[in-house]
Tab-separated table of C-alpha atoms and ligand atoms in Angstrom:
chain	number	residue	atom	x	y	z
B	945	MET	CA	-15.706	-2.721	21.879
B	946	ASN	CA	-12.034	-2.744	21.025
B	947	LYS	CA	-10.136	0.435	20.300
B	948	ASP	CA	-9.467	-0.372	16.655
B	949	LYS	CA	-13.166	-0.656	16.041
B	950	MET	CA	-13.727	2.730	17.652
B	951	LEU	CA	-11.118	4.289	15.368
B	952	VAL	CA	-12.804	2.808	12.331
B	953	GLU	CA	-16.239	3.934	13.407
B	954	ALA	CA	-15.186	7.490	14.083
B	955	ILE	CA	-15.505	8.628	10.475
B	956	ARG	CA	-18.641	8.891	8.421
B	957	ASP	CA	-17.341	8.339	4.886
B	958	GLY	CA	-13.847	7.527	3.832
B	959	ILE	CA	-11.024	5.065	4.085
B	960	VAL	CA	-9.115	3.480	6.925
B	961	LEU	CA	-5.791	1.833	6.193
B	962	ASP	CA	-4.919	-0.418	9.104
B	963	HIS	CA	-2.125	-2.855	9.957
B	964	ILE	CA	0.467	-0.732	8.192
B	965	PRO	CA	3.933	-1.874	9.325
B	966	ALA	CA	5.173	1.002	11.527
B	967	GLU	CA	8.308	1.498	9.434
B	968	LYS	CA	6.229	1.862	6.249
B	969	LEU	CA	3.706	4.370	7.534
B	970	PHE	CA	5.388	7.550	6.364
B	971	GLN	CA	6.264	6.092	2.969
B	972	ILE	CA	2.559	5.454	2.477
B	973	VAL	CA	1.709	8.954	3.729
B	974	ALA	CA	4.079	10.331	1.072
B	975	LEU	CA	2.815	8.006	-1.639
B	976	LEU	CA	-0.783	9.108	-1.054
B	977	HIS	CA	0.230	12.806	-0.944
B	978	LEU	CA	-1.672	13.195	2.308
B	979	ASP	CA	0.106	16.493	2.929
B	980	GLU	CA	-1.896	17.932	0.032
B	981	LEU	CA	-5.322	16.874	1.336
B	982	SER	CA	-7.604	19.485	2.836
B	983	THR	CA	-10.060	16.876	4.187
B	984	PRO	CA	-9.553	15.446	7.708
B	985	VAL	CA	-6.729	12.917	8.004
B	986	THR	CA	-5.712	11.081	11.158
B	987	ILE	CA	-2.372	9.299	11.233
B	988	GLY	CA	-1.329	7.049	14.087
B	989	ASN	CA	1.865	5.086	14.451
B	990	ASN	CA	3.427	2.590	16.822
B	991	LEU	CA	0.013	1.413	17.945
B	992	LEU	CA	-0.004	-2.154	19.194
B	993	SER	CA	-1.868	-4.688	17.094
B	994	ALA	CA	-3.742	-7.623	18.614
B	995	ARG	CA	-0.550	-9.607	17.983
B	996	GLN	CA	1.433	-6.961	19.922
B	997	GLU	CA	3.226	-5.730	16.836
B	998	ARG	CA	3.717	-2.038	16.182
B	999	LYS	CA	1.469	-0.803	13.436
B	1000	GLY	CA	0.367	2.371	11.769
B	1001	ILE	CA	-3.117	3.482	10.826
B	1002	ILE	CA	-4.367	6.184	8.471
B	1003	LYS	CA	-7.930	7.453	8.494
B	1004	MET	CA	-9.115	9.671	5.679
B	1005	ALA	CA	-12.535	11.253	5.991
B	1006	GLY	CA	-14.340	12.220	2.823
B	1007	HIS	CA	-11.557	10.848	0.685
B	1008	PHE	CA	-11.049	7.617	-1.210
B	1009	VAL	CA	-7.991	6.105	-2.823
B	1010	SER	CA	-7.604	5.072	-6.448
B	1011	ALA	CA	-6.960	1.539	-7.677
B	1012	GLU	CA	-3.463	2.644	-8.705
B	1013	GLU	CA	-2.786	3.992	-5.201
B	1014	ILE	CA	-3.991	0.701	-3.715
B	1015	ASP	CA	-1.542	-1.177	-5.980
B	1016	LYS	CA	1.274	1.088	-4.808
B	1017	ILE	CA	0.346	0.482	-1.163
B	1018	ALA	CA	0.358	-3.273	-1.873
B	1019	LEU	CA	3.857	-2.954	-3.323
B	1020	LEU	CA	5.166	-1.386	-0.122
B	1021	ALA	CA	3.149	-3.361	2.387
B	1022	PRO	CA	1.185	-6.321	1.007
B	1023	ASN	CA	-0.804	-6.976	4.195
B	1024	VAL	CA	-2.341	-3.574	4.826
B	1025	HIS	CA	-6.054	-3.749	5.602
B	1026	LEU	CA	-8.312	-1.442	3.647
B	1027	ASN	CA	-11.644	-0.484	5.198
B	1028	VAL	CA	-14.152	1.521	3.207
B	1029	ILE	CA	-16.577	3.459	5.410
B	1030	ARG	CA	-19.903	4.797	4.229
B	1031	ASP	CA	-22.393	6.391	6.598
B	1032	TYR	CA	-20.389	5.125	9.615
B	1033	GLN	CA	-20.547	1.524	8.391
B	1034	VAL	CA	-17.642	-0.571	7.178
B	1035	VAL	CA	-18.958	-1.527	3.753
B	1036	GLU	CA	-15.760	-3.168	2.555
B	1037	LYS	CA	-12.902	-4.714	4.495
B	1038	ARG	CA	-10.053	-6.460	2.760
B	1039	LYS	CA	-6.306	-6.701	2.495
B	1040	VAL	CA	-4.771	-4.687	-0.286
B	1041	SER	CA	-3.792	-7.326	-2.775
B	1042	LEU	CA	-0.901	-7.241	-5.093
B	1043	PRO	CA	-1.901	-7.847	-8.702
B	1044	SER	CA	-0.007	-10.721	-10.342
B	1045	GLU	CA	1.264	-8.310	-12.995
B	1046	ILE	CA	2.269	-4.678	-12.651
B	1047	HIS	CA	2.248	-2.507	-15.736
B	1048	GLY	CA	4.004	0.805	-15.274
B	1049	LEU	CA	4.098	2.210	-11.693
B	1050	VAL	CA	7.703	1.085	-11.098
B	1051	ARG	CA	11.055	1.506	-12.866
B	1052	CYS	CA	13.229	-1.562	-13.570
B	1053	SER	CA	16.369	-1.432	-11.401
B	1054	ASN	CA	18.535	-2.876	-14.180
B	1055	PRO	CA	20.115	0.103	-15.984
B	1056	LYS	CA	20.655	-2.082	-19.090
B	1057	CYS	CA	16.989	-3.121	-19.240
B	1058	ILE	CA	15.252	-2.216	-22.489
B	1059	THR	CA	12.538	-0.414	-20.489
B	1060	ASN	CA	15.159	2.112	-19.352
B	1061	ALA	CA	16.346	2.694	-22.917
B	1062	GLU	CA	13.113	2.763	-24.886
B	1063	PRO	CA	9.958	4.801	-24.333
B	1064	MET	CA	7.917	1.807	-23.230
B	1065	GLN	CA	5.919	0.789	-20.201
B	1066	THR	CA	7.547	-1.463	-17.622
B	1067	PHE	CA	6.003	-4.859	-16.913
B	1068	PHE	CA	6.654	-6.995	-13.822
B	1069	HIS	CA	5.459	-10.330	-12.509
B	1070	THR	CA	4.878	-10.211	-8.772
B	1071	SER	CA	5.291	-12.687	-5.963
B	1072	ILE	CA	5.236	-12.515	-2.177
B	1073	GLU	CA	8.197	-13.584	-0.058
B	1074	GLU	CA	7.030	-14.516	3.413
B	1075	THR	CA	10.385	-14.423	5.195
B	1076	LYS	CA	10.494	-11.752	7.951
B	1077	GLY	CA	7.056	-10.419	7.128
B	1078	ALA	CA	5.422	-10.349	3.722
B	1079	LYS	CA	7.492	-8.652	1.070
B	1080	ALA	CA	6.502	-8.214	-2.536
B	1081	VAL	CA	9.074	-9.168	-5.152
B	1082	LEU	CA	8.918	-7.862	-8.700
B	1083	GLU	CA	10.458	-9.724	-11.618
B	1084	CYS	CA	10.943	-7.715	-14.793
B	1085	HIS	CA	9.223	-9.374	-17.731
B	1086	TYR	CA	11.908	-8.160	-20.140
B	1087	CYS	CA	15.231	-8.677	-18.351
B	1088	GLY	CA	14.302	-10.971	-15.432
B	1089	ARG	CA	15.791	-8.654	-12.783
B	1090	LYS	CA	14.167	-9.249	-9.398
B	1091	THR	CA	13.646	-6.306	-7.101
B	1092	ARG	CA	12.082	-6.044	-3.681
B	1093	ALA	CA	9.045	-3.887	-4.176
B	1094	GLU	CA	9.875	-1.745	-1.158
B	1095	GLU	CA	13.212	-0.888	-2.755
B	1096	ALA	CA	11.749	-0.226	-6.175
B	1097	GLU	CA	11.592	3.261	-7.603
B	1098	LEU	CA	7.988	4.258	-8.138
B	1099	LEU	CA	7.204	6.104	-11.353
C	2327	LIG	ZN1	14.057	-5.015	-16.648
């Protein structure tokens, strides 16, 4: 049995986020407000993946994440693996996937964009850039400004 599998099997019900790029781990910890949880949370970083890359892992027992939180994780790190554990079994295992459109969640980085002047929801088209690791790119529907998702200001 490999060690990753043991980590996943150690909780009864909850979520395991695996293959988090090491440099993104604490951004995701902040995004999920893990400091406010009273349920057990295990955070590991700089663990070696099968491909010998440094990765982070977050295990949350008795806690699940919302669809909006999953979208935000996908914005920061589009290849994170999400495992849903119920009664010690992995019942769902997938990569967090970036929706093709993002409504709200992120501010447009163009100060002249209409979404920064009017009380309206932002709207972005997403794509993945595969140079130097997968990076999500957001293109504003209204002004066309492209922003790297990891540099975008979350709302
Ligand atoms: Zn815009």
